[in-house]
Each structure stands twice: as C-alpha cells, then as structure tokens.
A tleap script that builds the chain and sets N, CA, C and O, in Angstrom:
source leaprc.protein.ff14SB
mol = sequence {
  NLEU GLY LEU ALA GLN SER CYS HIE THR ILE
  ASP SER LEU GLN ALA PHE ALA ASN LEU LEU
  ARG SER ASP MET GLU GLN LYS GLY LEU THR
  ILE ARG GLN LEU ALA ASP MET THR ALA LEU
  THR GLN LEU SER ILE SER LYS PHE LYS SER
  GLY SER ASP ILE LYS LEU SER ASN LEU MET
  LYS VAL ALA HIE ALA LEU GLY ARG ARG LEU
  ILE ILE CGLU
}
set mol.1.N position { 10.273 2.571 -9.237 }
set mol.1.CA position { 9.690 2.590 -7.913 }
set mol.1.C position { 9.692 1.178 -7.386 }
set mol.1.O position { 9.207 0.250 -8.034 }
set mol.2.N position { 10.254 1.029 -6.185 }
set mol.2.CA position { 10.308 -0.269 -5.559 }
set mol.2.C position { 9.862 -0.231 -4.110 }
set mol.2.O position { 10.024 0.782 -3.431 }
set mol.3.N position { 9.310 -1.318 -3.643 }
set mol.3.CA position { 8.941 -1.426 -2.206 }
set mol.3.C position { 9.805 -2.577 -1.654 }
set mol.3.O position { 9.595 -3.742 -1.991 }
set mol.4.N position { 10.766 -2.229 -0.811 }
set mol.4.CA position { 11.689 -3.250 -0.372 }
set mol.4.C position { 11.160 -3.943 0.891 }
set mol.4.O position { 10.660 -3.301 1.814 }
set mol.5.N position { 11.280 -5.167 0.897 }
set mol.5.CA position { 11.110 -6.057 2.038 }
set mol.5.C position { 11.860 -7.239 1.446 }
set mol.5.O position { 12.993 -7.502 1.852 }
set mol.6.N position { 11.306 -7.916 0.559 }
set mol.6.CA position { 12.092 -8.614 -0.457 }
set mol.6.C position { 11.689 -7.699 -1.662 }
set mol.6.O position { 10.502 -7.540 -1.943 }
set mol.7.N position { 12.634 -7.136 -2.324 }
set mol.7.CA position { 12.403 -6.018 -3.224 }
set mol.7.C position { 11.407 -6.381 -4.345 }
set mol.7.O position { 11.560 -7.413 -5.000 }
set mol.8.N position { 10.410 -5.548 -4.558 }
set mol.8.CA position { 9.444 -5.707 -5.607 }
set mol.8.C position { 9.510 -4.426 -6.446 }
set mol.8.O position { 9.512 -3.317 -5.911 }
set mol.9.N position { 9.563 -4.598 -7.739 }
set mol.9.CA position { 9.488 -3.468 -8.623 }
set mol.9.C position { 8.017 -3.201 -8.988 }
set mol.9.O position { 7.316 -4.062 -9.520 }
set mol.10.N position { 7.587 -1.972 -8.678 }
set mol.10.CA position { 6.191 -1.599 -8.968 }
set mol.10.C position { 6.228 -0.633 -10.161 }
set mol.10.O position { 6.760 0.473 -10.069 }
set mol.11.N position { 5.645 -1.084 -11.287 }
set mol.11.CA position { 5.686 -0.290 -12.479 }
set mol.11.C position { 4.291 0.166 -12.926 }
set mol.11.O position { 4.144 0.742 -14.004 }
set mol.12.N position { 3.266 -0.091 -12.098 }
set mol.12.CA position { 1.925 0.373 -12.440 }
set mol.12.C position { 1.072 0.432 -11.182 }
set mol.12.O position { 1.419 -0.167 -10.164 }
set mol.13.N position { -0.021 1.140 -11.248 }
set mol.13.CA position { -0.917 1.199 -10.108 }
set mol.13.C position { -1.507 -0.164 -9.788 }
set mol.13.O position { -1.762 -0.502 -8.632 }
set mol.14.N position { -1.720 -0.954 -10.870 }
set mol.14.CA position { -2.327 -2.240 -10.629 }
set mol.14.C position { -1.341 -3.164 -9.926 }
set mol.14.O position { -1.742 -3.985 -9.101 }
set mol.15.N position { -0.037 -3.037 -10.248 }
set mol.15.CA position { 0.960 -3.830 -9.549 }
set mol.15.C position { 1.037 -3.470 -8.059 }
set mol.15.O position { 1.214 -4.350 -7.217 }
set mol.16.N position { 0.903 -2.171 -7.732 }
set mol.16.CA position { 0.864 -1.721 -6.358 }
set mol.16.C position { -0.378 -2.287 -5.685 }
set mol.16.O position { -0.302 -2.748 -4.546 }
set mol.17.N position { -1.533 -2.261 -6.373 }
set mol.17.CA position { -2.776 -2.749 -5.820 }
set mol.17.C position { -2.645 -4.265 -5.482 }
set mol.17.O position { -3.099 -4.720 -4.432 }
set mol.18.N position { -2.027 -5.003 -6.382 }
set mol.18.CA position { -1.837 -6.445 -6.151 }
set mol.18.C position { -0.970 -6.695 -4.937 }
set mol.18.O position { -1.288 -7.547 -4.108 }
set mol.19.N position { 0.151 -5.941 -4.823 }
set mol.19.CA position { 1.023 -6.115 -3.664 }
set mol.19.C position { 0.357 -5.671 -2.382 }
set mol.19.O position { 0.552 -6.298 -1.341 }
set mol.20.N position { -0.428 -4.598 -2.430 }
set mol.20.CA position { -1.186 -4.133 -1.260 }
set mol.20.C position { -2.111 -5.248 -0.784 }
set mol.20.O position { -2.108 -5.604 0.394 }
set mol.21.N position { -2.905 -5.800 -1.709 }
set mol.21.CA position { -3.828 -6.860 -1.350 }
set mol.21.C position { -3.108 -8.043 -0.728 }
set mol.21.O position { -3.559 -8.577 0.285 }
set mol.22.N position { -2.000 -8.460 -1.314 }
set mol.22.CA position { -1.204 -9.553 -0.842 }
set mol.22.C position { -0.675 -9.328 0.546 }
set mol.22.O position { -0.793 -10.187 1.419 }
set mol.23.N position { -0.085 -8.156 0.748 }
set mol.23.CA position { 0.464 -7.797 2.094 }
set mol.23.C position { -0.630 -7.770 3.136 }
set mol.23.O position { -0.444 -8.273 4.244 }
set mol.24.N position { -1.787 -7.184 2.793 }
set mol.24.CA position { -2.883 -7.115 3.738 }
set mol.24.C position { -3.357 -8.547 4.148 }
set mol.24.O position { -3.597 -8.841 5.319 }
set mol.25.N position { -3.471 -9.401 3.120 }
set mol.25.CA position { -3.898 -10.810 3.381 }
set mol.25.C position { -2.872 -11.501 4.272 }
set mol.25.O position { -3.238 -12.173 5.237 }
set mol.26.N position { -1.605 -11.342 3.957 }
set mol.26.CA position { -0.527 -11.985 4.746 }
set mol.26.C position { -0.572 -11.575 6.213 }
set mol.26.O position { -0.370 -12.389 7.114 }
set mol.27.N position { -0.850 -10.257 6.431 }
set mol.27.CA position { -0.804 -9.754 7.797 }
set mol.27.C position { -2.140 -9.799 8.456 }
set mol.27.O position { -2.270 -9.425 9.622 }
set mol.28.N position { -3.173 -10.262 7.719 }
set mol.28.CA position { -4.492 -10.362 8.306 }
set mol.28.C position { -5.139 -9.036 8.553 }
set mol.28.O position { -5.970 -8.933 9.455 }
set mol.29.N position { -4.798 -7.988 7.786 }
set mol.29.CA position { -5.300 -6.657 7.999 }
set mol.29.C position { -6.598 -6.376 7.195 }
set mol.29.O position { -6.721 -6.773 6.036 }
set mol.30.N position { -7.515 -5.713 7.813 }
set mol.30.CA position { -8.710 -5.252 7.110 }
set mol.30.C position { -8.424 -3.845 6.586 }
set mol.30.O position { -7.433 -3.199 6.929 }
set mol.31.N position { -9.371 -3.404 5.717 }
set mol.31.CA position { -9.200 -2.047 5.218 }
set mol.31.C position { -9.300 -1.069 6.381 }
set mol.31.O position { -8.563 -0.084 6.422 }
set mol.32.N position { -10.187 -1.321 7.312 }
set mol.32.CA position { -10.315 -0.436 8.467 }
set mol.32.C position { -9.040 -0.355 9.276 }
set mol.32.O position { -8.610 0.733 9.658 }
set mol.33.N position { -8.435 -1.495 9.541 }
set mol.33.CA position { -7.210 -1.520 10.330 }
set mol.33.C position { -6.050 -0.758 9.640 }
set mol.33.O position { -5.306 -0.008 10.272 }
set mol.34.N position { -5.936 -0.989 8.312 }
set mol.34.CA position { -4.887 -0.260 7.569 }
set mol.34.C position { -5.156 1.232 7.543 }
set mol.34.O position { -4.234 2.041 7.645 }
set mol.35.N position { -6.431 1.594 7.407 }
set mol.35.CA position { -6.806 2.997 7.431 }
set mol.35.C position { -6.439 3.597 8.794 }
set mol.35.O position { -5.921 4.713 8.828 }
set mol.36.N position { -6.671 2.943 9.864 }
set mol.36.CA position { -6.352 3.423 11.190 }
set mol.36.C position { -4.867 3.550 11.383 }
set mol.36.O position { -4.385 4.494 12.010 }
set mol.37.N position { -4.112 2.555 10.819 }
set mol.37.CA position { -2.641 2.606 10.945 }
set mol.37.C position { -1.990 3.742 10.142 }
set mol.37.O position { -0.902 4.204 10.483 }
set mol.38.N position { -2.649 4.173 9.103 }
set mol.38.CA position { -2.093 5.176 8.186 }
set mol.38.C position { -2.734 6.562 8.304 }
set mol.38.O position { -2.263 7.522 7.696 }
set mol.39.N position { -3.809 6.658 9.087 }
set mol.39.CA position { -4.593 7.919 9.215 }
set mol.39.C position { -5.217 8.296 7.869 }
set mol.39.O position { -5.505 9.467 7.622 }
set mol.40.N position { -5.421 7.322 7.016 }
set mol.40.CA position { -6.128 7.516 5.735 }
set mol.40.C position { -7.551 7.019 5.892 }
set mol.40.O position { -7.851 6.284 6.833 }
set mol.41.N position { -8.432 7.410 4.982 }
set mol.41.CA position { -9.791 6.905 5.057 }
set mol.41.C position { -9.909 5.498 4.552 }
set mol.41.O position { -9.082 5.039 3.765 }
set mol.42.N position { -10.932 4.811 4.999 }
set mol.42.CA position { -11.189 3.491 4.505 }
set mol.42.C position { -11.477 3.538 2.981 }
set mol.42.O position { -11.099 2.623 2.249 }
set mol.43.N position { -12.141 4.599 2.522 }
set mol.43.CA position { -12.388 4.767 1.100 }
set mol.43.C position { -11.125 4.889 0.323 }
set mol.43.O position { -11.036 4.307 -0.758 }
set mol.44.N position { -10.100 5.629 0.808 }
set mol.44.CA position { -8.827 5.748 0.155 }
set mol.44.C position { -8.136 4.390 0.021 }
set mol.44.O position { -7.632 4.035 -1.044 }
set mol.45.N position { -8.126 3.637 1.131 }
set mol.45.CA position { -7.489 2.327 1.106 }
set mol.45.C position { -8.181 1.400 0.076 }
set mol.45.O position { -7.542 0.686 -0.697 }
set mol.46.N position { -9.483 1.460 0.119 }
set mol.46.CA position { -10.256 0.627 -0.824 }
set mol.46.C position { -9.956 0.995 -2.272 }
set mol.46.O position { -9.843 0.125 -3.135 }
set mol.47.N position { -9.833 2.260 -2.518 }
set mol.47.CA position { -9.543 2.765 -3.901 }
set mol.47.C position { -8.123 2.272 -4.319 }
set mol.47.O position { -7.918 1.821 -5.446 }
set mol.48.N position { -7.170 2.372 -3.386 }
set mol.48.CA position { -5.793 1.946 -3.654 }
set mol.48.C position { -5.786 0.447 -3.981 }
set mol.48.O position { -5.093 0.011 -4.901 }
set mol.49.N position { -6.556 -0.331 -3.227 }
set mol.49.CA position { -6.632 -1.766 -3.483 }
set mol.49.C position { -7.185 -2.091 -4.841 }
set mol.49.O position { -6.886 -3.155 -5.382 }
set mol.50.N position { -7.992 -1.202 -5.424 }
set mol.50.CA position { -8.538 -1.465 -6.709 }
set mol.50.C position { -7.713 -0.846 -7.861 }
set mol.50.O position { -8.068 -0.922 -9.037 }
set mol.51.N position { -6.617 -0.245 -7.452 }
set mol.51.CA position { -5.705 0.275 -8.547 }
set mol.51.C position { -5.846 1.763 -8.840 }
set mol.51.O position { -5.289 2.258 -9.820 }
set mol.52.N position { -6.590 2.485 -7.993 }
set mol.52.CA position { -6.747 3.940 -8.177 }
set mol.52.C position { -5.459 4.687 -7.900 }
set mol.52.O position { -4.573 4.164 -7.223 }
set mol.53.N position { -5.341 5.898 -8.411 }
set mol.53.CA position { -4.140 6.685 -8.234 }
set mol.53.C position { -3.918 6.931 -6.742 }
set mol.53.O position { -4.866 6.986 -5.959 }
set mol.54.N position { -2.630 7.079 -6.360 }
set mol.54.CA position { -2.231 7.333 -4.984 }
set mol.54.C position { -1.194 8.384 -4.955 }
set mol.54.O position { -0.280 8.387 -5.779 }
set mol.55.N position { -1.316 9.317 -3.987 }
set mol.55.CA position { -0.282 10.364 -3.830 }
set mol.55.C position { 0.914 9.736 -3.138 }
set mol.55.O position { 0.795 8.819 -2.325 }
set mol.56.N position { 2.068 10.270 -3.498 }
set mol.56.CA position { 3.320 9.758 -2.941 }
set mol.56.C position { 3.307 9.749 -1.433 }
set mol.56.O position { 3.777 8.783 -0.833 }
set mol.57.N position { 2.783 10.793 -0.783 }
set mol.57.CA position { 2.769 10.849 0.651 }
set mol.57.C position { 1.884 9.704 1.221 }
set mol.57.O position { 2.208 9.137 2.264 }
set mol.58.N position { 0.790 9.377 0.542 }
set mol.58.CA position { -0.036 8.304 1.008 }
set mol.58.C position { 0.587 6.928 0.764 }
set mol.58.O position { 0.441 6.004 1.564 }
set mol.59.N position { 1.291 6.825 -0.377 }
set mol.59.CA position { 2.050 5.608 -0.664 }
set mol.59.C position { 3.091 5.342 0.439 }
set mol.59.O position { 3.286 4.207 0.875 }
set mol.60.N position { 3.736 6.406 0.863 }
set mol.60.CA position { 4.747 6.260 1.934 }
set mol.60.C position { 4.084 5.753 3.218 }
set mol.60.O position { 4.619 4.866 3.883 }
set mol.61.N position { 2.925 6.313 3.564 }
set mol.61.CA position { 2.205 5.895 4.780 }
set mol.61.C position { 1.836 4.403 4.693 }
set mol.61.O position { 2.007 3.662 5.660 }
set mol.62.N position { 1.334 3.974 3.539 }
set mol.62.CA position { 0.911 2.595 3.419 }
set mol.62.C position { 2.106 1.714 3.448 }
set mol.62.O position { 2.084 0.692 4.133 }
set mol.63.N position { 3.182 2.054 2.727 }
set mol.63.CA position { 4.397 1.221 2.751 }
set mol.63.C position { 4.923 1.055 4.179 }
set mol.63.O position { 5.234 -0.056 4.610 }
set mol.64.N position { 5.016 2.152 4.894 }
set mol.64.CA position { 5.497 2.101 6.275 }
set mol.64.C position { 4.611 1.228 7.149 }
set mol.64.O position { 5.112 0.436 7.946 }
set mol.65.N position { 3.293 1.368 7.005 }
set mol.65.CA position { 2.368 0.572 7.847 }
set mol.65.C position { 2.516 -0.906 7.568 }
set mol.65.O position { 2.311 -1.733 8.456 }
set mol.66.N position { 2.875 -1.251 6.322 }
set mol.66.CA position { 3.027 -2.678 5.933 }
set mol.66.C position { 4.428 -3.217 6.163 }
set mol.66.O position { 4.736 -4.355 5.808 }
set mol.67.N position { 5.288 -2.371 6.770 }
set mol.67.CA position { 6.629 -2.788 7.070 }
set mol.67.C position { 7.539 -2.766 5.872 }
set mol.67.O position { 8.541 -3.480 5.847 }
set mol.68.N position { 7.220 -1.967 4.881 }
set mol.68.CA position { 8.054 -1.881 3.636 }
set mol.68.C position { 8.793 -0.582 3.616 }
set mol.68.O position { 8.407 0.398 4.252 }
set mol.69.N position { 9.880 -0.597 2.860 }
set mol.69.CA position { 10.695 0.599 2.618 }
set mol.69.C position { 10.434 0.999 1.189 }
set mol.69.O position { 10.461 0.155 0.293 }
set mol.70.N position { 10.181 2.278 0.961 }
set mol.70.CA position { 9.931 2.746 -0.427 }
set mol.70.C position { 11.256 3.270 -1.005 }
set mol.70.O position { 11.937 4.111 -0.419 }
set mol.71.N position { 11.574 2.737 -2.161 }
set mol.71.CA position { 12.786 3.141 -2.904 }
set mol.71.C position { 12.370 3.656 -4.272 }
set mol.71.O position { 11.735 2.936 -5.044 }
set mol.72.N position { 12.726 4.896 -4.574 }
set mol.72.CA position { 12.367 5.520 -5.842 }
set mol.72.C position { 13.697 5.680 -6.600 }
set mol.72.O position { 14.640 6.294 -6.101 }
set mol.73.N position { 13.749 5.105 -7.833 }
set mol.73.CA position { 14.917 5.241 -8.637 }
set mol.73.C position { 14.619 6.010 -9.909 }
set mol.73.O position { 15.515 6.223 -10.726 }
savepdb mol mol.pdb
quit
C-alpha cells in the first residue's frame, strides 16, 4: 500500500497515522477541516490519527483530501 505524492510505503496503521499527522501539519489542517473535506466525522479522523483501523473507502477519501494518490500493490 502506498500513498503517492512523493511515494511513501505504508505497511501499518501506525505508519498511516504518522503520515496523516505530518500531512495535516504541513497543510495547517485541523481535524474539523479534514472531516469537512472528507465528509467523515471528527471522531473518525481523530481515531485514524491515533492509528485506529480505517476502511479502504475512508482511506481513499483522506488520501484525496490531502492531495495524495493511493496505490495498492
């Protein structure tokens, strides 16, 4: 599983959480703003940031909102 922008290989939920936090910081996004951009709840975004499980459809929404392309190999 990779998220392309500059390609990152994501091999765990914690790795995704780390990248999510980094991207949000870089873009100056709050949990509320990302939730609004993805039509997900603030609670869901908060859980993803802490490394909780994420459905593929939600991962795609988050990746798109952060300007990333999801590549599954």
